mmCIF file of C-alpha atoms in Angstrom:
data_model
loop_
_atom_site.group_PDB
_atom_site.id
_atom_site.type_symbol
_atom_site.label_atom_id
_atom_site.label_comp_id
_atom_site.label_asym_id
_atom_site.label_seq_id
_atom_site.Cartn_x
_atom_site.Cartn_y
_atom_site.Cartn_z
ATOM 1 C CA ASN U 156 46.707 41.760 -39.488
ATOM 2 C CA ALA U 157 43.867 40.956 -37.073
ATOM 3 C CA GLY U 158 44.494 40.882 -33.549
ATOM 4 C CA VAL U 159 45.363 43.078 -30.490
ATOM 5 C CA THR U 160 47.325 46.332 -31.078
ATOM 6 C CA GLN U 161 49.107 48.009 -28.307
ATOM 7 C CA THR U 162 50.708 51.598 -28.432
ATOM 8 C CA PRO U 163 53.404 52.669 -27.749
ATOM 9 C CA LYS U 164 55.843 49.833 -27.775
ATOM 10 C CA PHE U 165 58.289 51.535 -25.477
ATOM 11 C CA GLN U 166 58.126 54.578 -23.145
ATOM 12 C CA VAL U 167 60.327 56.055 -20.463
ATOM 13 C CA LEU U 168 58.746 58.254 -17.830
ATOM 14 C CA LYS U 169 59.925 60.232 -14.939
ATOM 15 C CA THR U 170 58.618 59.457 -11.405
ATOM 16 C CA GLY U 171 55.421 61.357 -11.054
ATOM 17 C CA GLN U 172 54.549 61.716 -14.755
ATOM 18 C CA SER U 173 51.371 60.254 -16.137
ATOM 19 C CA MET U 174 50.460 58.349 -19.271
ATOM 20 C CA THR U 175 48.034 56.206 -20.891
ATOM 21 C CA LEU U 176 48.757 52.893 -22.582
ATOM 22 C CA GLN U 177 46.314 52.162 -25.627
ATOM 23 C CA CYS U 178 44.915 48.859 -26.574
ATOM 24 C CA ALA U 179 42.615 47.959 -29.527
ATOM 25 C CA GLN U 180 41.253 44.646 -30.822
ATOM 26 C CA ASP U 181 39.471 43.986 -34.175
ATOM 27 C CA MET U 182 38.142 40.580 -33.360
ATOM 28 C CA ASN U 183 34.863 41.676 -31.831
ATOM 29 C CA HIS U 184 35.605 40.081 -28.517
ATOM 30 C CA ASN U 185 33.568 41.185 -25.552
ATOM 31 C CA SER U 186 36.458 40.675 -22.821
ATOM 32 C CA MET U 187 39.586 42.594 -22.581
ATOM 33 C CA TYR U 188 42.406 42.574 -20.018
ATOM 34 C CA TRP U 189 45.475 44.367 -18.900
ATOM 35 C CA TYR U 190 48.402 42.353 -17.448
ATOM 36 C CA ARG U 191 51.800 43.219 -16.206
ATOM 37 C CA GLN U 192 54.838 40.901 -16.733
ATOM 38 C CA ASP U 193 57.843 41.186 -14.452
ATOM 39 C CA PRO U 194 60.919 38.747 -14.260
ATOM 40 C CA GLY U 195 60.185 35.723 -12.404
ATOM 41 C CA MET U 196 56.519 36.875 -11.556
ATOM 42 C CA GLY U 197 54.605 35.576 -14.597
ATOM 43 C CA LEU U 198 51.772 37.654 -15.764
ATOM 44 C CA ARG U 199 49.677 39.498 -13.283
ATOM 45 C CA LEU U 200 46.087 40.680 -13.951
ATOM 46 C CA ILE U 201 45.677 44.546 -13.370
ATOM 47 C CA TYR U 202 42.245 45.241 -14.634
ATOM 48 C CA TYR U 203 39.667 43.480 -16.867
ATOM 49 C CA SER U 204 36.658 44.469 -18.624
ATOM 50 C CA ALA U 205 34.002 41.748 -19.250
ATOM 51 C CA SER U 206 31.970 43.647 -21.690
ATOM 52 C CA GLU U 207 31.635 47.186 -23.075
ATOM 53 C CA GLY U 208 30.756 49.627 -20.072
ATOM 54 C CA THR U 209 32.178 47.455 -17.316
ATOM 55 C CA THR U 210 35.552 47.257 -15.535
ATOM 56 C CA ASP U 211 36.780 45.431 -12.700
ATOM 57 C CA LYS U 212 39.995 45.269 -10.519
ATOM 58 C CA GLY U 213 42.409 42.247 -10.776
ATOM 59 C CA GLU U 214 45.169 41.070 -8.644
ATOM 60 C CA VAL U 215 47.346 44.262 -8.684
ATOM 61 C CA PRO U 216 45.274 47.327 -9.592
ATOM 62 C CA ASN U 217 46.778 49.928 -7.313
ATOM 63 C CA GLY U 218 48.162 52.806 -9.063
ATOM 64 C CA TYR U 219 46.302 52.182 -12.296
ATOM 65 C CA ASN U 220 42.945 53.230 -13.814
ATOM 66 C CA VAL U 221 41.256 51.873 -17.037
ATOM 67 C CA SER U 222 38.735 52.980 -19.492
ATOM 68 C CA ARG U 223 36.734 50.738 -21.786
ATOM 69 C CA LEU U 224 36.129 53.394 -24.475
ATOM 70 C CA ASN U 225 34.068 51.047 -26.717
ATOM 71 C CA LYS U 226 34.009 47.338 -27.668
ATOM 72 C CA ARG U 227 37.294 47.725 -29.448
ATOM 73 C CA GLU U 228 39.405 49.769 -27.149
ATOM 74 C CA PHE U 229 40.550 49.367 -23.509
ATOM 75 C CA SER U 230 43.259 51.833 -22.144
ATOM 76 C CA LEU U 231 45.248 51.789 -18.931
ATOM 77 C CA ARG U 232 46.293 55.003 -17.286
ATOM 78 C CA LEU U 233 49.101 55.698 -14.760
ATOM 79 C CA GLU U 234 48.154 58.917 -13.017
ATOM 80 C CA SER U 235 51.506 59.315 -11.218
ATOM 81 C CA ALA U 236 54.161 56.834 -12.398
ATOM 82 C CA ALA U 237 56.352 55.137 -9.863
ATOM 83 C CA PRO U 238 59.541 52.975 -10.332
ATOM 84 C CA SER U 239 57.570 49.952 -9.217
ATOM 85 C CA GLN U 240 55.449 50.321 -12.223
ATOM 86 C CA THR U 241 58.538 49.494 -14.538
ATOM 87 C CA SER U 242 57.190 46.425 -16.272
ATOM 88 C CA VAL U 243 56.092 44.942 -19.680
ATOM 89 C CA TYR U 244 52.274 45.624 -20.074
ATOM 90 C CA PHE U 245 50.210 43.157 -22.050
ATOM 91 C CA CYS U 246 46.568 43.848 -23.287
ATOM 92 C CA ALA U 247 44.587 40.722 -24.251
ATOM 93 C CA SER U 248 41.037 39.990 -25.491
ATOM 94 C CA SER U 249 38.922 36.919 -25.525
ATOM 95 C CA GLU U 250 35.540 35.694 -26.512
ATOM 96 C CA ALA U 251 34.526 32.095 -25.610
ATOM 97 C CA ARG U 252 37.670 32.170 -23.330
ATOM 98 C CA GLN U 253 37.474 28.558 -22.470
ATOM 99 C CA ILE U 254 37.592 27.500 -25.999
ATOM 100 C CA TYR U 255 39.830 30.055 -27.912
ATOM 101 C CA GLY U 256 41.781 31.436 -25.037
ATOM 102 C CA TYR U 257 43.165 34.892 -24.935
ATOM 103 C CA THR U 258 44.864 36.770 -27.777
ATOM 104 C CA PHE U 259 47.628 39.005 -26.317
ATOM 105 C CA GLY U 260 49.103 42.153 -27.880
ATOM 106 C CA SER U 261 52.892 42.482 -28.377
ATOM 107 C CA GLY U 262 53.315 44.525 -25.184
ATOM 108 C CA THR U 263 54.536 47.969 -24.008
ATOM 109 C CA ARG U 264 57.844 48.144 -22.440
ATOM 110 C CA LEU U 265 57.570 50.853 -19.645
ATOM 111 C CA THR U 266 60.475 52.260 -17.644
ATOM 112 C CA VAL U 267 59.941 54.649 -14.751
ATOM 113 C CA VAL U 268 63.076 56.514 -13.666
ATOM 114 C CA GLN L 235 48.953 33.818 -2.699
ATOM 115 C CA GLN L 236 50.186 31.878 -5.771
ATOM 116 C CA GLN L 237 47.460 29.758 -7.033
ATOM 117 C CA VAL L 238 49.399 28.046 -9.866
ATOM 118 C CA LYS L 239 52.931 26.830 -9.126
ATOM 119 C CA GLN L 240 55.243 26.157 -12.125
ATOM 120 C CA SER L 241 58.537 24.329 -12.330
ATOM 121 C CA PRO L 242 61.321 24.463 -13.194
ATOM 122 C CA GLN L 243 62.136 28.078 -13.743
ATOM 123 C CA SER L 244 64.674 27.252 -16.439
ATOM 124 C CA LEU L 245 65.347 24.083 -18.568
ATOM 125 C CA ILE L 246 67.939 23.026 -21.098
ATOM 126 C CA VAL L 247 67.207 20.110 -23.371
ATOM 127 C CA GLN L 248 69.147 18.669 -26.064
ATOM 128 C CA LYS L 249 67.713 18.708 -29.684
ATOM 129 C CA GLY L 250 65.457 15.603 -30.080
ATOM 130 C CA GLY L 251 64.879 15.193 -26.455
ATOM 131 C CA ILE L 252 61.636 15.687 -24.381
ATOM 132 C CA SER L 253 60.951 18.709 -22.551
ATOM 133 C CA ILE L 254 58.716 18.493 -19.547
ATOM 134 C CA ILE L 255 57.267 21.389 -17.621
ATOM 135 C CA ASN L 256 55.113 20.922 -14.512
ATOM 136 C CA CYS L 257 52.379 22.934 -12.836
ATOM 137 C CA ALA L 258 50.237 22.539 -9.633
ATOM 138 C CA TYR L 259 47.112 24.326 -8.703
ATOM 139 C CA GLU L 260 45.317 24.844 -5.580
ATOM 140 C CA ASN L 261 41.848 26.033 -6.603
ATOM 141 C CA THR L 262 39.691 22.921 -7.402
ATOM 142 C CA ALA L 263 37.171 25.189 -9.111
ATOM 143 C CA PHE L 264 39.604 25.772 -11.937
ATOM 144 C CA ASP L 265 38.030 24.089 -15.144
ATOM 145 C CA TYR L 266 40.291 25.263 -17.968
ATOM 146 C CA PHE L 267 44.089 24.865 -18.174
ATOM 147 C CA PRO L 268 45.971 26.486 -21.157
ATOM 148 C CA TRP L 269 49.574 26.771 -21.875
ATOM 149 C CA TYR L 270 51.095 29.826 -23.463
ATOM 150 C CA GLN L 271 54.303 30.243 -25.404
ATOM 151 C CA GLN L 272 56.214 33.394 -25.377
ATOM 152 C CA PHE L 273 58.974 34.436 -27.764
ATOM 153 C CA PRO L 274 61.362 37.397 -26.745
ATOM 154 C CA GLY L 275 59.594 40.842 -27.534
ATOM 155 C CA LYS L 276 56.256 39.136 -28.392
ATOM 156 C CA GLY L 277 53.089 38.542 -26.194
ATOM 157 C CA PRO L 278 52.090 35.216 -25.014
ATOM 158 C CA ALA L 279 50.411 32.946 -27.609
ATOM 159 C CA LEU L 280 48.098 30.061 -26.817
ATOM 160 C CA LEU L 281 49.753 26.767 -27.425
ATOM 161 C CA ILE L 282 47.465 24.004 -26.082
ATOM 162 C CA ALA L 283 44.611 23.725 -23.429
ATOM 163 C CA ILE L 284 42.818 21.120 -21.598
ATOM 164 C CA ARG L 285 39.768 20.749 -19.475
ATOM 165 C CA PRO L 286 39.810 18.510 -16.377
ATOM 166 C CA ASP L 287 37.468 15.982 -17.800
ATOM 167 C CA VAL L 288 40.274 14.411 -19.996
ATOM 168 C CA SER L 289 43.599 13.067 -18.756
ATOM 169 C CA GLU L 290 45.502 13.965 -21.849
ATOM 170 C CA LYS L 291 45.448 15.993 -24.979
ATOM 171 C CA LYS L 292 47.940 15.854 -27.733
ATOM 172 C CA GLU L 293 48.653 18.381 -30.598
ATOM 173 C CA GLY L 294 51.552 17.489 -32.654
ATOM 174 C CA ARG L 295 54.544 17.298 -30.700
ATOM 175 C CA PHE L 296 52.878 18.987 -27.591
ATOM 176 C CA THR L 297 50.983 16.937 -25.058
ATOM 177 C CA ILE L 298 49.231 18.082 -21.897
ATOM 178 C CA SER L 299 48.968 15.420 -19.275
ATOM 179 C CA PHE L 300 46.393 16.060 -16.472
ATOM 180 C CA ASN L 301 46.000 14.722 -13.036
ATOM 181 C CA LYS L 302 42.830 15.892 -11.467
ATOM 182 C CA SER L 303 43.232 13.980 -8.112
ATOM 183 C CA ALA L 304 46.820 15.420 -7.617
ATOM 184 C CA LYS L 305 45.867 18.762 -8.881
ATOM 185 C CA GLN L 306 48.741 18.739 -11.334
ATOM 186 C CA PHE L 307 49.332 19.132 -15.053
ATOM 187 C CA SER L 308 52.212 18.994 -17.377
ATOM 188 C CA LEU L 309 53.457 20.091 -20.732
ATOM 189 C CA HIS L 310 55.431 17.507 -22.663
ATOM 190 C CA ILE L 311 57.281 18.610 -25.862
ATOM 191 C CA MET L 312 58.465 15.656 -27.762
ATOM 192 C CA ASP L 313 61.501 15.832 -30.278
ATOM 193 C CA SER L 314 62.337 19.215 -28.994
ATOM 194 C CA GLN L 315 63.659 21.656 -31.504
ATOM 195 C CA PRO L 316 65.726 24.847 -31.237
ATOM 196 C CA GLY L 317 62.661 26.725 -32.526
ATOM 197 C CA ASP L 318 60.978 25.653 -29.419
ATOM 198 C CA SER L 319 63.219 27.857 -27.346
ATOM 199 C CA ALA L 320 60.842 30.232 -25.463
ATOM 200 C CA THR L 321 59.205 30.979 -22.211
ATOM 201 C CA TYR L 322 56.205 28.763 -21.345
ATOM 202 C CA PHE L 323 53.425 29.686 -19.057
ATOM 203 C CA CYS L 324 50.887 27.384 -17.548
ATOM 204 C CA ALA L 325 47.707 29.023 -16.568
ATOM 205 C CA ALA L 326 44.285 28.152 -15.025
ATOM 206 C CA LEU L 327 40.761 29.750 -15.298
ATOM 207 C CA GLY L 328 37.401 29.190 -13.561
ATOM 208 C CA GLY L 329 35.846 29.155 -10.194
ATOM 209 C CA GLY L 330 34.922 32.900 -10.260
ATOM 210 C CA ALA L 331 38.453 33.823 -11.173
ATOM 211 C CA ASP L 332 38.542 37.205 -12.891
ATOM 212 C CA GLY L 333 40.958 36.143 -15.484
ATOM 213 C CA LEU L 334 43.704 33.631 -16.256
ATOM 214 C CA THR L 335 45.886 32.955 -13.288
ATOM 215 C CA PHE L 336 49.483 32.343 -14.630
ATOM 216 C CA GLY L 337 52.379 30.381 -13.271
ATOM 217 C CA LYS L 338 55.586 32.158 -13.188
ATOM 218 C CA GLY L 339 56.955 30.805 -16.402
ATOM 219 C CA THR L 340 59.713 28.272 -17.597
ATOM 220 C CA HIS L 341 62.607 29.503 -19.734
ATOM 221 C CA LEU L 342 63.387 26.629 -22.051
ATOM 222 C CA ILE L 343 66.342 26.430 -24.175
ATOM 223 C CA ILE L 344 66.936 23.682 -26.749
ATOM 224 C CA GLN L 345 70.482 23.149 -27.524
ATOM 225 C CA PRO L 346 71.243 22.035 -31.148
#
């Protein structure tokens, strides 16, 4: 099915460990985003990429890095995981965002112990 | 600083009733206001969206009402059904914002 694919779906990390969350879209969208979702907090933007080769910080970028590998793929890296990074992470993509909105992946549930 | 305030946090409505969720925004440069629906274990999905040059948009049982002067917009779900039980997020975009700014969400339960 066309859309946004995130891997893995679940992950448990120990404090200080690193990992990369993968995201790929097959809709030929230019823009891609990483959000985190926490109970009672809604979705908060971590990083975004307006086009291939560009990345910018969002509202909550501390502790994260991103790579826009190509037009399809946008990865999120936690270099040294902390319990405060326990969250559900969503990747999204968009084209003419004001018309078609964002398409979200199904999320990665990350627990840092 | 929360730029989009959403209420209520949770809502219980009887089947067939009207569900109403409200949002208020601060940034007058916002120019696109979508609503997203999220089921457990899934990502948010676009439900309906409006631009500030119209006061109302209807798609099936879902209606957005928009009040530009009050900087408020709301989602109305008519004839609410148990399948509408989900978390709903309002959002806003524009004015140089980097991405969609979301409200904190409303957990809606439709009782049979």
